[in-house]
Structures are given as structure tokens and as C-alpha cells.
Amino acid sequence: MRISYSFHGQLNVFDRAVKEVSIGRRPPGATTGPDLDLSPDNTVSRSHARLWQDDERRYWIEDMGSTHGTLLNGREIKGGGACEIKSGDRVQIGETVLQIDFATTPSAISSLRPAAQMLSISELGGEVASELALSQAQSGELLQAASADIMSRLGLLFDLILQCGNATQLDDVLQQMVNRLVEMIPGATRGALLLHGRESDTMLLKAFSSAQGPVVSETLARRAMQNGTGFIWKNASSGNDGSSLARYQVECAMYAPLMWQGTPLGVMCVDNPIESEVFTSNDLRLLMTASHFLGLALANQQLQEELRRESSIKAKLLRQFSPQIAEQLLAHGTTQLSGERSEVTILCLDIRGFTILTKDMKPVDVVELLNDYFNRLTPIILAHNGTIDKYIGDAILAVYGSPKADPDQHLNALRAALDMQTEMEKSNRARAAKGKATCQIGIGVHCGEVLHGNIGAVDQVSYTIIGEAVNRATRYGDCAAGGKILLSPQVYQWVWKQVEVEPATIETKHEGSLPAFRLLSIKES
């Protein structure tokens, strides 16, 4: 008999005449194994079942003493000996469901394929488990329409998606996702991933693969989100959908929304500048499959973050209040007794080589140096709606978006950083002309959630910000070279359309290597 077996995520074709087929899972590293290898389904036994044709051209299946058993049309057959199977029967082996189809030709079995592969993604959400299943009709349509090459690439993509469960932060794998898609889709030379701001209508750039920087049409991205489906855009027939497409000479592009329960979470896109390269429906199907998986993963991550945050807040309240009062505070959203928790942008600057510079200077000259620079830089911070958190030796910590919310906080911080570097150059020329010591500053800009407000003892209250985002901002400030400005990916995702940058990497003591961007200029409209 001949069988053609298509597995969810890979394609194995057995094109030989056989009377019996062994079904199981090949041991890791082994070069031989069962005729029908159901790896990577770990619930399948090494030797799970066998399928054969008798002399009367009937077909039989038998469980070989597997660990998790075998279901024939929902009935357990383990220990029951041989059972006859017919065209249309469904056989579940482990978590893989096989659809049996018999040909009208003398060959025994024309196809043996999974009707639905249940993919548990509980690892993506930690405590909250979710499952995603391709229905029998959807799976059949996909397998019939896709070529062997497409299915092979789809398998590689699923492997990458499953890695989401091993990442402590989903952001760690988003860049890998974009890079893999560009590699897997023929003709794709660039790619990007945007997320829709949860509290605003902003499109946040989370990852991109392009030497020219992010190549994205926000018009097309919003079209995909509004329609809730992916599409192929062709320059020859679609006209001008934005200056970004013309600027980067995009000839063909694909956009697919990241959906969860009918809500668009973002968009994934790929494109190419070659007129002869045109994406196919199979390419679009691959991109849409990836986007749906990622939408599910993102929804799980967001839910887990909300659960962890609520659990943390409740634990803190229980240290101060009875359970009844803590529950009332949570129910009414009154979780901060002083101060406020919100997203802010943090700017950290300090003088490069200050210790070496001042070791031989008189104390009065050191004070004069600091006062001169701080008197020049502080007004710039304030002029761009910033707040001085504190002066720390030769450093300044400033915050934007606090105490009053500012929708332009990210750009305001960057404008202040550029103006301060310009002022430093002007000041150094003036000081050098008078024979005074000069220096340079490095600036780091990061954004994130902090607790900010008036904190301290009754008679020693002062405004400050507290949180991990403050520590991360100082990392970027410490690693910024003299005269340079470093911004974190968290800031860049907000301002990617308005700034010119170059990618960089910083080395930190505790977090290791961190991605960064050097700010070159702001595209003022």
C-alpha cells in the first residue's frame, strides 16, 4: 500500500508500496524509527501502533501497548487487539488526530493526515492555559493548498512560536519572529511588527528587519487592523498608499493583523522592492498563521501581566490592611495611598570622566564647573516640560510625563537631550576661550512605569520617582559616550517615525547586553 502523511508543522511523504506501517516516535538522535514518525508529539510512544492491509484488502489498526492509548472514532482500542478501520475514520494517537482516507485505486491508503493538532500554549501564559486548534476543515484546506515547501517553512515558524513559552518576556522573541519570517517567505527582504497602544491610538514599533530602518506604511497597517484580515499590496495596481512606500521603493507588500477575540492587537508586515517578486496566497497564508499565533501569545502575556500586577498590589495592601479593606481598595481602584503610578519618560545625564577630570582641581573650581553646567542644562529640561527629580553629584535625573501627563513626553525628552548637547558644545567653546576646564555629557533616555509623587517623612517630603524603569534609565545614561544620546527600544517604539537613529548595543553588569539606539536627529514637521 502507499500512504501520504502530512503532519501539522512538517510534511513527511512515504512513497513506497508496503503492507504494514508502524506508527510511533523516533528517539532523539536516532537515524531509524517508525514508518510514521509523529515527533514532536511527546505523548506518542516510541512504538505506538501499527496499520496494515490484509489479503481481502481490508484495513486494520492495533495499539502496541502504548502509554497513552489509541482512540478510534473516540473509542479506546488499547488492549482490544486489531480493529478494522474505514475511509473517514479518525484515529487519535497521543495529541495527534489522524484522518484516514482510502483511494479508489488499488493502493491501500491514499492519505493519512492529522485532522486537528491541539497545540497547548499554557507555557505562554504561565498560570493561565490557552489552547489553539486548527479545525478539520481549516487544516484540510491548508494542507491541500500549501506545497511541501510551504509546509516545511510553516513547521519552522511553529518551532519559533513555541519558543515564546521559554522566554521570560515575549519581547525577547519578537525580533527573532520578524527575522525568521523574512528568511522563510520567498521574495521578502524587509519586515516589521507593530503593536497598537493599549491606551492610545499610537502604532508602537516592536521589531524590524531592514538595513534602511523600519519600512512600514501606517495606512496599510491600519487598513489590516480595521478589516481584521491580511492582504497583498502591489504597487502597480494599488496606487500611492503613503510616502513611506514610495520613499523605500516598495513594489509588493503583505500586511496581517494580530487578532484576539475580534480585537486587533497589532500588525505584521513584509515587503520587497523588486518588481518581479510578487507574494502568493500561500505566502499570505503563512504570514496570517504566524500573526494569529502571536496575537494569542500577546493576549496571554497581557492577561498574565495584569494578574501579576493585581496580585502584587494585593500582597502589599495585605501588609497594611485587613483582607476586607484590601479587597475594597482593589474593587474601587484605590491602590495608591500617596503618589501615582503611571508611564513616564526618564532622562539621565552625567559628566563623562568627572572623577579623573576633577582629581587635581581645587574644590571651588569643581563647584564652579558643576554650577555652570547645571545652570545651563536645567532651564532646557524645564523648557521642554520636564521635571528635575534630583541632582546626583555630577548627574541629573529628569522625568517627562510627571507630575502631569504629557502625550508628547518621549519627543520632549529627546528634544531636551539634543538641545543640551548643543548647549554643551557652546559652553565648552566659551570656557576653553577663558582657560577653564571643559567636559562632555552622556545622556540616556528610557520609559516605563514608575511610582511618582511626594514621598518622605512628614518634615522631609520631596518629589521623586521610584521603579525599575529608573534603574534601566541610568544604565543607558552610564553607557552613553560623551556628546551622545542613547535611547532604549521602549522609547524608540514611540518615536520611530519622527527620529533618525543608528542601532547600538550597551554592556551592563547585571543585565548583560541591551539593545539601544543612538539619536542622530529629530524630523521636525
Short mmCIF file of N, CA and C in Angstrom, two decimals, residues 331-449:
data_model
loop_
_atom_site.label_atom_id
_atom_site.label_comp_id
_atom_site.label_asym_id
_atom_site.label_seq_id
_atom_site.Cartn_x
_atom_site.Cartn_y
_atom_site.Cartn_z
N ALA A 331 -11.31 46.88 44.66
CA ALA A 331 -12.57 46.98 43.91
C ALA A 331 -12.82 48.41 43.44
N HIS A 332 -12.40 49.39 44.23
CA HIS A 332 -12.62 50.79 43.87
C HIS A 332 -11.44 51.41 43.16
N GLY A 333 -10.41 50.60 42.88
CA GLY A 333 -9.24 51.10 42.16
C GLY A 333 -8.38 52.04 42.98
N THR A 334 -8.56 52.08 44.30
CA THR A 334 -7.77 52.96 45.16
C THR A 334 -6.62 52.17 45.73
N THR A 335 -5.58 52.00 44.95
CA THR A 335 -4.45 51.16 45.37
C THR A 335 -3.22 51.97 45.74
N GLN A 336 -3.25 53.28 45.52
CA GLN A 336 -2.11 54.12 45.88
C GLN A 336 -2.57 55.15 46.92
N LEU A 337 -2.04 55.03 48.13
CA LEU A 337 -2.42 55.95 49.18
C LEU A 337 -1.70 57.28 49.05
N SER A 338 -0.52 57.29 48.43
CA SER A 338 0.22 58.52 48.17
C SER A 338 0.97 58.34 46.87
N GLY A 339 1.10 59.42 46.13
CA GLY A 339 1.78 59.31 44.85
C GLY A 339 0.88 58.73 43.78
N GLU A 340 1.47 58.45 42.64
CA GLU A 340 0.71 57.95 41.49
C GLU A 340 1.59 57.00 40.69
N ARG A 341 1.00 56.01 40.08
CA ARG A 341 1.74 55.07 39.25
C ARG A 341 1.32 55.26 37.79
N SER A 342 2.29 55.53 36.92
CA SER A 342 1.97 55.74 35.51
C SER A 342 3.23 55.61 34.67
N GLU A 343 3.04 55.66 33.35
CA GLU A 343 4.16 55.58 32.41
C GLU A 343 4.79 56.96 32.26
N VAL A 344 6.11 57.02 32.43
CA VAL A 344 6.83 58.28 32.27
C VAL A 344 8.07 58.03 31.43
N THR A 345 8.70 59.11 30.99
CA THR A 345 9.97 59.04 30.26
C THR A 345 11.06 59.64 31.14
N ILE A 346 12.15 58.92 31.29
CA ILE A 346 13.21 59.30 32.23
C ILE A 346 14.47 59.65 31.46
N LEU A 347 15.05 60.78 31.77
CA LEU A 347 16.30 61.24 31.15
C LEU A 347 17.38 61.27 32.22
N CYS A 348 18.49 60.59 31.95
CA CYS A 348 19.60 60.56 32.89
C CYS A 348 20.86 61.04 32.18
N LEU A 349 21.52 62.04 32.76
CA LEU A 349 22.77 62.54 32.16
C LEU A 349 23.82 62.67 33.24
N ASP A 350 25.07 62.46 32.86
CA ASP A 350 26.17 62.77 33.76
C ASP A 350 27.41 63.13 32.95
N ILE A 351 28.38 63.70 33.66
CA ILE A 351 29.60 64.17 33.02
C ILE A 351 30.54 62.99 32.85
N ARG A 352 31.08 62.82 31.66
CA ARG A 352 32.00 61.75 31.36
C ARG A 352 33.37 62.05 31.97
N GLY A 353 33.94 61.04 32.64
CA GLY A 353 35.28 61.16 33.21
C GLY A 353 35.40 62.23 34.27
N PHE A 354 34.33 62.45 35.04
CA PHE A 354 34.32 63.55 36.01
C PHE A 354 35.36 63.35 37.11
N THR A 355 35.51 62.12 37.59
CA THR A 355 36.44 61.86 38.69
C THR A 355 37.88 62.18 38.28
N ILE A 356 38.28 61.69 37.10
CA ILE A 356 39.64 61.95 36.62
C ILE A 356 39.83 63.43 36.31
N LEU A 357 38.79 64.05 35.76
CA LEU A 357 38.86 65.45 35.38
C LEU A 357 39.10 66.35 36.59
N THR A 358 38.47 66.04 37.70
CA THR A 358 38.48 66.96 38.85
C THR A 358 39.43 66.55 39.96
N LYS A 359 40.18 65.45 39.81
CA LYS A 359 41.01 65.00 40.93
C LYS A 359 42.09 66.00 41.30
N ASP A 360 42.57 66.79 40.35
CA ASP A 360 43.61 67.78 40.64
C ASP A 360 43.08 69.21 40.68
N MET A 361 41.75 69.35 40.59
CA MET A 361 41.16 70.68 40.63
C MET A 361 40.88 71.12 42.06
N LYS A 362 40.88 72.42 42.29
CA LYS A 362 40.51 72.95 43.59
C LYS A 362 39.01 72.76 43.80
N PRO A 363 38.60 72.52 45.04
CA PRO A 363 37.16 72.33 45.30
C PRO A 363 36.31 73.48 44.78
N VAL A 364 36.79 74.71 44.90
CA VAL A 364 36.00 75.83 44.44
C VAL A 364 35.82 75.80 42.93
N ASP A 365 36.84 75.29 42.22
CA ASP A 365 36.73 75.19 40.76
C ASP A 365 35.78 74.07 40.35
N VAL A 366 35.77 72.98 41.14
CA VAL A 366 34.84 71.88 40.85
C VAL A 366 33.40 72.35 41.01
N VAL A 367 33.14 73.09 42.10
CA VAL A 367 31.79 73.61 42.33
C VAL A 367 31.40 74.57 41.22
N GLU A 368 32.35 75.43 40.81
CA GLU A 368 32.07 76.38 39.73
C GLU A 368 31.73 75.65 38.44
N LEU A 369 32.45 74.55 38.15
CA LEU A 369 32.19 73.77 36.93
C LEU A 369 30.78 73.19 36.95
N LEU A 370 30.43 72.56 38.08
CA LEU A 370 29.10 71.94 38.17
C LEU A 370 28.00 72.99 38.10
N ASN A 371 28.16 74.07 38.83
CA ASN A 371 27.12 75.11 38.82
C ASN A 371 26.93 75.70 37.43
N ASP A 372 28.04 75.89 36.71
CA ASP A 372 27.96 76.46 35.37
C ASP A 372 27.15 75.55 34.46
N TYR A 373 27.49 74.26 34.46
CA TYR A 373 26.79 73.33 33.57
C TYR A 373 25.34 73.15 33.99
N PHE A 374 25.11 72.96 35.28
CA PHE A 374 23.74 72.72 35.73
C PHE A 374 22.86 73.95 35.49
N ASN A 375 23.44 75.14 35.64
CA ASN A 375 22.66 76.36 35.38
C ASN A 375 22.31 76.49 33.89
N ARG A 376 23.12 75.89 33.02
CA ARG A 376 22.83 75.92 31.59
C ARG A 376 21.84 74.82 31.19
N LEU A 377 21.95 73.65 31.82
CA LEU A 377 21.16 72.49 31.39
C LEU A 377 19.76 72.45 32.02
N THR A 378 19.66 72.89 33.28
CA THR A 378 18.37 72.82 33.97
C THR A 378 17.26 73.59 33.23
N PRO A 379 17.49 74.81 32.77
CA PRO A 379 16.42 75.52 32.05
C PRO A 379 15.97 74.80 30.79
N ILE A 380 16.87 74.08 30.14
CA ILE A 380 16.49 73.34 28.93
C ILE A 380 15.53 72.21 29.28
N ILE A 381 15.84 71.49 30.38
CA ILE A 381 14.94 70.41 30.82
C ILE A 381 13.56 70.96 31.11
N LEU A 382 13.50 72.07 31.84
CA LEU A 382 12.21 72.65 32.21
C LEU A 382 11.47 73.22 31.00
N ALA A 383 12.22 73.76 30.04
CA ALA A 383 11.58 74.36 28.86
C ALA A 383 10.84 73.33 28.02
N HIS A 384 11.22 72.08 28.12
CA HIS A 384 10.56 71.01 27.36
C HIS A 384 9.60 70.20 28.24
N ASN A 385 9.06 70.86 29.27
CA ASN A 385 8.05 70.25 30.16
C ASN A 385 8.60 69.10 30.99
N GLY A 386 9.90 69.16 31.30
CA GLY A 386 10.49 68.16 32.16
C GLY A 386 10.48 68.58 33.61
N THR A 387 10.69 67.60 34.49
CA THR A 387 10.76 67.85 35.93
C THR A 387 12.09 67.32 36.45
N ILE A 388 12.80 68.14 37.25
CA ILE A 388 14.04 67.69 37.85
C ILE A 388 13.71 66.80 39.04
N ASP A 389 14.10 65.54 38.96
CA ASP A 389 13.91 64.64 40.09
C ASP A 389 14.97 64.87 41.14
N LYS A 390 16.23 64.89 40.72
CA LYS A 390 17.31 65.12 41.68
C LYS A 390 18.62 65.38 40.95
N TYR A 391 19.56 66.03 41.65
CA TYR A 391 20.94 66.15 41.23
C TYR A 391 21.74 65.13 42.03
N ILE A 392 22.53 64.31 41.33
CA ILE A 392 23.30 63.26 42.00
C ILE A 392 24.76 63.46 41.64
N GLY A 393 25.48 64.25 42.45
CA GLY A 393 26.87 64.52 42.14
C GLY A 393 26.99 65.27 40.83
N ASP A 394 27.58 64.61 39.83
CA ASP A 394 27.74 65.23 38.52
C ASP A 394 26.64 64.82 37.56
N ALA A 395 25.54 64.24 38.06
CA ALA A 395 24.46 63.73 37.22
C ALA A 395 23.14 64.44 37.52
N ILE A 396 22.24 64.41 36.55
CA ILE A 396 20.89 64.92 36.71
C ILE A 396 19.91 63.83 36.29
N LEU A 397 18.88 63.63 37.10
CA LEU A 397 17.79 62.71 36.77
C LEU A 397 16.54 63.54 36.55
N ALA A 398 16.00 63.50 35.33
CA ALA A 398 14.80 64.28 34.98
C ALA A 398 13.72 63.33 34.49
N VAL A 399 12.46 63.77 34.63
CA VAL A 399 11.33 62.93 34.23
C VAL A 399 10.37 63.76 33.40
N TYR A 400 9.80 63.11 32.37
CA TYR A 400 8.81 63.73 31.49
C TYR A 400 7.51 62.93 31.57
N GLY A 401 6.39 63.64 31.60
CA GLY A 401 5.10 62.98 31.79
C GLY A 401 4.72 62.90 33.24
N SER A 402 5.39 63.65 34.11
CA SER A 402 5.10 63.68 35.53
C SER A 402 5.55 65.04 36.09
N PRO A 403 4.82 65.59 37.04
CA PRO A 403 3.62 65.04 37.68
C PRO A 403 2.36 65.13 36.82
N LYS A 404 2.42 65.87 35.71
CA LYS A 404 1.27 65.97 34.82
C LYS A 404 1.50 65.14 33.57
N ALA A 405 0.49 64.40 33.17
CA ALA A 405 0.61 63.55 31.98
C ALA A 405 0.92 64.39 30.75
N ASP A 406 1.76 63.86 29.87
CA ASP A 406 2.16 64.57 28.66
C ASP A 406 2.19 63.60 27.49
N PRO A 407 1.27 63.71 26.51
CA PRO A 407 1.26 62.77 25.38
C PRO A 407 2.51 62.87 24.52
N ASP A 408 3.25 63.98 24.63
CA ASP A 408 4.47 64.16 23.84
C ASP A 408 5.72 63.97 24.69
N GLN A 409 5.60 63.24 25.78
CA GLN A 409 6.71 63.13 26.73
C GLN A 409 7.96 62.54 26.09
N HIS A 410 7.82 61.57 25.19
CA HIS A 410 9.00 60.91 24.61
C HIS A 410 9.78 61.89 23.73
N LEU A 411 9.08 62.58 22.84
CA LEU A 411 9.75 63.54 21.97
C LEU A 411 10.28 64.74 22.75
N ASN A 412 9.56 65.18 23.78
CA ASN A 412 10.03 66.30 24.58
C ASN A 412 11.36 65.97 25.25
N ALA A 413 11.48 64.73 25.75
CA ALA A 413 12.74 64.31 26.39
C ALA A 413 13.88 64.31 25.37
N LEU A 414 13.60 63.83 24.16
CA LEU A 414 14.65 63.77 23.14
C LEU A 414 15.02 65.17 22.64
N ARG A 415 14.04 66.04 22.52
CA ARG A 415 14.35 67.43 22.13
C ARG A 415 15.24 68.09 23.18
N ALA A 416 14.92 67.86 24.45
CA ALA A 416 15.74 68.41 25.52
C ALA A 416 17.16 67.85 25.46
N ALA A 417 17.29 66.56 25.18
CA ALA A 417 18.61 65.94 25.12
C ALA A 417 19.45 66.56 24.01
N LEU A 418 18.85 66.74 22.82
CA LEU A 418 19.59 67.36 21.71
C LEU A 418 19.98 68.80 22.04
N ASP A 419 19.05 69.55 22.63
CA ASP A 419 19.36 70.95 22.97
C ASP A 419 20.46 71.03 24.02
N MET A 420 20.48 70.09 24.96
CA MET A 420 21.52 70.11 25.99
C MET A 420 22.89 69.80 25.39
N GLN A 421 22.96 68.87 24.45
CA GLN A 421 24.25 68.58 23.82
C GLN A 421 24.73 69.79 23.01
N THR A 422 23.80 70.47 22.36
CA THR A 422 24.17 71.68 21.62
C THR A 422 24.69 72.76 22.58
N GLU A 423 24.01 72.91 23.71
CA GLU A 423 24.43 73.90 24.70
C GLU A 423 25.80 73.55 25.29
N MET A 424 26.07 72.25 25.47
CA MET A 424 27.37 71.84 26.00
C MET A 424 28.50 72.22 25.04
N GLU A 425 28.28 72.04 23.75
CA GLU A 425 29.30 72.43 22.77
C GLU A 425 29.55 73.94 22.84
N LYS A 426 28.49 74.70 22.93
CA LYS A 426 28.62 76.17 23.01
C LYS A 426 29.34 76.57 24.30
N SER A 427 28.98 75.94 25.41
CA SER A 427 29.60 76.27 26.69
C SER A 427 31.08 75.90 26.71
N ASN A 428 31.41 74.75 26.13
CA ASN A 428 32.81 74.31 26.13
C ASN A 428 33.69 75.28 25.34
N ARG A 429 33.16 75.78 24.23
CA ARG A 429 33.95 76.76 23.47
C ARG A 429 34.20 78.02 24.30
N ALA A 430 33.17 78.47 25.01
CA ALA A 430 33.31 79.68 25.82
C ALA A 430 34.27 79.45 26.99
N ARG A 431 34.19 78.30 27.63
CA ARG A 431 35.06 78.02 28.78
C ARG A 431 36.51 77.83 28.32
N ALA A 432 36.69 77.15 27.19
CA ALA A 432 38.05 76.94 26.68
C ALA A 432 38.72 78.27 26.34
N ALA A 433 37.93 79.19 25.81
CA ALA A 433 38.48 80.51 25.47
C ALA A 433 38.96 81.25 26.71
N LYS A 434 38.37 80.92 27.88
CA LYS A 434 38.77 81.57 29.14
C LYS A 434 39.78 80.73 29.93
N GLY A 435 40.20 79.59 29.34
CA GLY A 435 41.17 78.73 30.02
C GLY A 435 40.57 77.89 31.13
N LYS A 436 39.28 77.71 31.12
CA LYS A 436 38.61 76.91 32.15
C LYS A 436 38.46 75.46 31.69
N ALA A 437 38.28 74.57 32.66
CA ALA A 437 38.10 73.14 32.37
C ALA A 437 36.79 72.93 31.61
N THR A 438 36.83 71.98 30.69
CA THR A 438 35.64 71.62 29.92
C THR A 438 35.36 70.13 30.07
N CYS A 439 34.16 69.72 29.71
CA CYS A 439 33.79 68.30 29.80
C CYS A 439 32.64 68.01 28.84
N GLN A 440 32.31 66.74 28.73
CA GLN A 440 31.19 66.31 27.90
C GLN A 440 30.21 65.51 28.74
N ILE A 441 28.97 65.47 28.30
CA ILE A 441 27.95 64.68 29.00
C ILE A 441 27.43 63.57 28.09
N GLY A 442 27.05 62.47 28.71
CA GLY A 442 26.35 61.40 28.02
C GLY A 442 24.92 61.36 28.53
N ILE A 443 23.97 61.12 27.66
CA ILE A 443 22.55 61.14 28.03
C ILE A 443 21.89 59.83 27.64
N GLY A 444 21.12 59.26 28.57
CA GLY A 444 20.32 58.07 28.30
C GLY A 444 18.85 58.37 28.54
N VAL A 445 17.97 57.85 27.67
CA VAL A 445 16.53 58.09 27.78
C VAL A 445 15.81 56.74 27.73
N HIS A 446 14.96 56.51 28.72
CA HIS A 446 14.19 55.27 28.82
C HIS A 446 12.79 55.62 29.30
N CYS A 447 11.82 54.74 29.08
CA CYS A 447 10.46 54.98 29.57
C CYS A 447 9.91 53.71 30.19
N GLY A 448 8.98 53.88 31.11
CA GLY A 448 8.36 52.73 31.77
C GLY A 448 7.50 53.20 32.93
N GLU A 449 6.92 52.25 33.62
CA GLU A 449 6.01 52.57 34.72
C GLU A 449 6.80 52.82 36.01
#
